[in-house]
Every structure is written in C-alpha cells, then in structure tokens.
mmCIF file of C-alpha atoms in Angstrom:
data_model
loop_
_atom_site.group_PDB
_atom_site.id
_atom_site.type_symbol
_atom_site.label_atom_id
_atom_site.label_comp_id
_atom_site.label_asym_id
_atom_site.label_seq_id
_atom_site.Cartn_x
_atom_site.Cartn_y
_atom_site.Cartn_z
ATOM 1 C CA MET D 1 149.216 115.834 83.602
ATOM 2 C CA ILE D 2 151.043 118.857 84.966
ATOM 3 C CA ALA D 3 150.223 119.844 88.541
ATOM 4 C CA PHE D 4 150.914 123.224 90.118
ATOM 5 C CA THR D 5 151.247 124.562 93.625
ATOM 6 C CA ASP D 6 153.223 127.500 94.978
ATOM 7 C CA SER D 7 156.358 127.710 97.122
ATOM 8 C CA ASP D 8 154.252 129.205 99.922
ATOM 9 C CA CYS D 9 151.743 126.303 99.859
ATOM 10 C CA ILE D 10 151.616 122.986 101.704
ATOM 11 C CA PRO D 11 149.560 120.261 99.967
ATOM 12 C CA GLU D 12 147.354 118.053 102.130
ATOM 13 C CA ARG D 13 147.957 114.296 102.037
ATOM 14 C CA GLY D 14 146.249 112.841 98.950
ATOM 15 C CA TRP D 15 146.262 116.220 97.172
ATOM 16 C CA LEU D 16 147.535 115.029 93.802
ATOM 17 C CA ALA D 17 145.288 111.943 93.728
ATOM 18 C CA SER D 18 142.297 114.200 94.446
ATOM 19 C CA LEU D 19 143.214 116.516 91.571
ATOM 20 C CA VAL D 20 143.594 113.599 89.156
ATOM 21 C CA GLU D 21 140.246 112.185 90.315
ATOM 22 C CA GLY D 22 138.670 115.475 89.186
ATOM 23 C CA PHE D 23 139.405 114.540 85.572
ATOM 24 C CA LYS D 24 137.203 111.446 85.777
ATOM 25 C CA SER D 25 133.756 112.180 84.390
ATOM 26 C CA SER D 26 131.620 111.354 81.387
ATOM 27 C CA GLU D 27 133.058 114.449 79.671
ATOM 28 C CA SER D 28 136.663 113.824 80.724
ATOM 29 C CA GLY D 29 138.114 114.674 77.294
ATOM 30 C CA GLN D 30 136.690 118.177 77.558
ATOM 31 C CA ILE D 31 138.284 118.857 80.940
ATOM 32 C CA ALA D 32 141.450 120.928 80.521
ATOM 33 C CA GLY D 33 142.164 121.415 84.203
ATOM 34 C CA VAL D 34 141.084 120.717 87.732
ATOM 35 C CA GLY D 35 141.488 123.024 90.712
ATOM 36 C CA GLY D 36 141.269 122.470 94.427
ATOM 37 C CA ILE D 37 140.618 124.425 97.576
ATOM 38 C CA VAL D 38 143.165 126.809 99.136
ATOM 39 C CA ARG D 39 143.030 127.669 102.826
ATOM 40 C CA GLY D 40 145.290 129.795 104.999
ATOM 41 C CA THR D 41 147.868 128.408 107.411
ATOM 42 C CA GLY D 42 147.644 131.047 110.098
ATOM 43 C CA GLY D 43 145.103 133.079 111.949
ATOM 44 C CA SER D 44 145.746 136.542 110.540
ATOM 45 C CA LEU D 45 142.716 138.689 109.837
ATOM 46 C CA THR D 46 143.737 139.183 106.199
ATOM 47 C CA GLY D 47 144.226 135.424 105.789
ATOM 48 C CA GLU D 48 140.797 134.737 107.234
ATOM 49 C CA TYR D 49 139.352 137.326 104.854
ATOM 50 C CA ALA D 50 141.067 135.666 101.856
ATOM 51 C CA ASP D 51 139.540 132.343 102.914
ATOM 52 C CA LEU D 52 136.115 133.906 103.466
ATOM 53 C CA ILE D 53 135.965 135.402 99.969
ATOM 54 C CA GLN D 54 137.550 132.251 98.473
ATOM 55 C CA LEU D 55 140.270 134.387 96.919
ATOM 56 C CA LEU D 56 142.243 131.425 95.544
ATOM 57 C CA ASP D 57 139.459 128.859 95.039
ATOM 58 C CA PRO D 58 137.878 127.885 91.717
ATOM 59 C CA VAL D 59 134.521 129.659 91.729
ATOM 60 C CA SER D 60 131.673 129.212 89.264
ATOM 61 C CA GLY D 61 131.052 132.097 86.889
ATOM 62 C CA PRO D 62 127.658 133.494 85.851
ATOM 63 C CA ASP D 63 127.135 130.554 83.488
ATOM 64 C CA GLY D 64 127.679 128.036 86.310
ATOM 65 C CA GLU D 65 131.023 126.950 84.866
ATOM 66 C CA ILE D 66 134.418 127.349 86.501
ATOM 67 C CA PRO D 67 136.182 129.866 84.217
ATOM 68 C CA TYR D 68 139.747 128.995 85.318
ATOM 69 C CA VAL D 69 141.806 127.432 88.090
ATOM 70 C CA ILE D 70 144.491 129.030 90.251
ATOM 71 C CA THR D 71 147.989 127.547 90.074
ATOM 72 C CA ALA D 72 148.331 127.472 93.853
ATOM 73 C CA ASN D 73 146.264 124.285 93.511
ATOM 74 C CA ALA D 74 145.726 123.067 89.960
ATOM 75 C CA CYS D 75 146.378 120.322 87.461
ATOM 76 C CA TYR D 76 146.156 120.560 83.658
ATOM 77 C CA ARG D 77 146.258 118.022 80.867
ATOM 78 C CA ARG D 78 149.769 118.446 79.490
ATOM 79 C CA GLY D 79 148.834 118.207 75.803
ATOM 80 C CA ILE D 80 146.043 120.749 76.132
ATOM 81 C CA LEU D 81 148.287 123.150 78.043
ATOM 82 C CA LEU D 82 151.011 122.871 75.401
ATOM 83 C CA ALA D 83 148.538 123.205 72.499
ATOM 84 C CA ALA D 84 147.201 126.411 74.088
ATOM 85 C CA GLY D 85 150.687 127.910 74.137
ATOM 86 C CA LEU D 86 151.058 127.754 77.928
ATOM 87 C CA PHE D 87 150.661 130.861 80.085
ATOM 88 C CA ASP D 88 151.029 134.301 78.505
ATOM 89 C CA GLU D 89 154.401 135.566 79.718
ATOM 90 C CA GLY D 90 153.336 139.162 79.098
ATOM 91 C CA PHE D 91 151.847 139.301 82.598
ATOM 92 C CA GLN D 92 154.570 141.085 84.579
ATOM 93 C CA ARG D 93 153.192 140.271 88.040
ATOM 94 C CA PRO D 94 151.138 137.427 89.466
ATOM 95 C CA GLY D 95 147.464 137.949 88.696
ATOM 96 C CA GLY D 96 145.512 137.409 85.519
ATOM 97 C CA GLU D 97 147.645 134.817 83.766
ATOM 98 C CA GLU D 98 145.462 131.929 84.971
ATOM 99 C CA ALA D 99 142.239 133.706 83.969
ATOM 100 C CA GLU D 100 143.612 134.547 80.525
ATOM 101 C CA LEU D 101 144.697 130.943 79.911
ATOM 102 C CA GLY D 102 141.296 129.767 81.145
ATOM 103 C CA TYR D 103 139.582 132.077 78.672
ATOM 104 C CA ARG D 104 141.624 130.685 75.776
ATOM 105 C CA LEU D 105 140.946 127.107 76.835
ATOM 106 C CA ARG D 106 137.214 127.721 77.173
ATOM 107 C CA LEU D 107 137.184 129.319 73.708
ATOM 108 C CA ALA D 108 138.740 126.078 72.447
ATOM 109 C CA GLY D 109 135.828 124.116 73.949
ATOM 110 C CA TYR D 110 137.415 122.897 77.177
ATOM 111 C CA ARG D 111 136.162 123.247 80.722
ATOM 112 C CA PHE D 112 137.394 123.050 84.304
ATOM 113 C CA ASN D 113 136.375 120.951 87.279
ATOM 114 C CA LEU D 114 136.578 121.445 91.015
ATOM 115 C CA ALA D 115 138.218 118.791 93.204
ATOM 116 C CA PRO D 116 136.908 119.755 96.656
ATOM 117 C CA ASN D 117 139.134 117.201 98.415
ATOM 118 C CA ALA D 118 142.329 118.580 96.835
ATOM 119 C CA LEU D 119 143.421 120.921 99.608
ATOM 120 C CA VAL D 120 146.522 123.060 99.975
ATOM 121 C CA TYR D 121 147.381 125.402 102.810
ATOM 122 C CA HIS D 122 148.690 128.792 101.732
ATOM 123 C CA HIS D 123 150.666 131.391 103.659
ATOM 124 C CA HIS D 124 148.294 134.292 102.988
ATOM 125 C CA ARG D 125 149.491 137.864 103.246
ATOM 126 C CA ASP D 126 149.668 138.950 106.877
ATOM 127 C CA SER D 127 148.910 142.646 106.507
ATOM 128 C CA THR D 128 146.288 144.706 104.768
ATOM 129 C CA SER D 129 148.992 146.530 102.792
ATOM 130 C CA GLU D 130 150.379 143.227 101.433
ATOM 131 C CA LEU D 131 146.876 142.005 100.593
ATOM 132 C CA THR D 132 146.156 145.337 98.889
ATOM 133 C CA LYS D 133 149.297 144.933 96.746
ATOM 134 C CA THR D 134 148.099 141.458 95.738
ATOM 135 C CA LEU D 135 144.659 142.782 94.805
ATOM 136 C CA ILE D 136 146.239 145.617 92.802
ATOM 137 C CA ASN D 137 148.245 143.000 90.868
ATOM 138 C CA TYR D 138 144.989 141.149 90.161
ATOM 139 C CA GLY D 139 143.493 144.395 88.886
ATOM 140 C CA ARG D 140 146.475 144.959 86.612
ATOM 141 C CA GLY D 141 146.055 141.424 85.324
ATOM 142 C CA ALA D 142 142.375 142.079 84.613
ATOM 143 C CA GLY D 143 143.425 145.195 82.708
ATOM 144 C CA ARG D 144 145.822 143.169 80.562
ATOM 145 C CA ILE D 145 143.074 140.630 79.846
ATOM 146 C CA ALA D 146 140.746 143.460 78.803
ATOM 147 C CA PHE D 147 143.460 144.733 76.461
ATOM 148 C CA LEU D 148 144.079 141.279 74.956
ATOM 149 C CA TRP D 149 140.422 140.257 74.769
ATOM 150 C CA PRO D 150 138.254 143.377 74.414
ATOM 151 C CA GLY D 151 134.660 142.881 75.419
ATOM 152 C CA ILE D 152 135.043 140.014 77.897
ATOM 153 C CA VAL D 153 134.162 140.361 81.557
ATOM 154 C CA THR D 154 137.001 139.329 83.866
ATOM 155 C CA GLY D 155 135.136 139.098 87.112
#
C-alpha cells in the first residue's frame, strides 16, 4: 500500500487504519484505491465553501462509482499503481492528475472505495482569489484529460 496526504493536511488519529480498512470487501482485488474525507482547519468562508461542495472528497459519479480519489487523503495498492505507470507527470500544476490516473485504473477494471472514517484536516485557501486559482488549475487539468482521452467527461 502507498498512502498519500499533503503537507498542508493533518490526519486524524486512526487515519491510515481507516484507509486500509476500505480495501476489505468481497471485491477487494478489484479495489485500486481508497479515499477519505477532507475537512478544513479554519473558519474562512472559502474553506467552508470547499467543505460544503466536498471539493476534496471522493464523490460518486453518474454511474454510482467513485471515479478517483484525491491524494490529500488516499491510499493505493502499490502494485496496481506501479503497473498503471504512476501519475502522469505532464500535469504542470495540481489538478487533474488524480482524475486521469483514476480513469486509467477504471479502464483496467479497477474501482475505488470511500473510507468515511479516514479524515484529514486541510488548510483550505483563505481568499476567493486563491480558491479561484485552484479552480483554474482544476480546469486546466480537465483540459489536459480531454486532450489525452478525447470523448470522456471529466466532471
């Protein structure tokens, strides 16, 4: 297993055990990764907005499946991650690399699980301009995914 969090995140006690527990199911061999919940550390309006829209949480797609997990709070099976070729380093800024990897893994027949008890606290952006820059990066990432994988919907 390879677990991820970010330098601006604080994992809750029991975080890693909760992520690993997310791999235990009747279809455990098909689970490539597990993601947890991300909540803000402060009371800024932009942070509360990020929490409200679940900006960094694994969210089910139109098919009811979780399409990818966010590395602020995620764990992958090491062998599956290596076999997939890891993250695409062509993404110049944060945003899109997790979704693109998730797309490749789902094409290979894997899926993702949610570990609702795996919680990390994140220092969300404190201003609307910083949040806007983050969202622009996500849009650029979606554009790169559309270039790499024409015809898929990125969310």
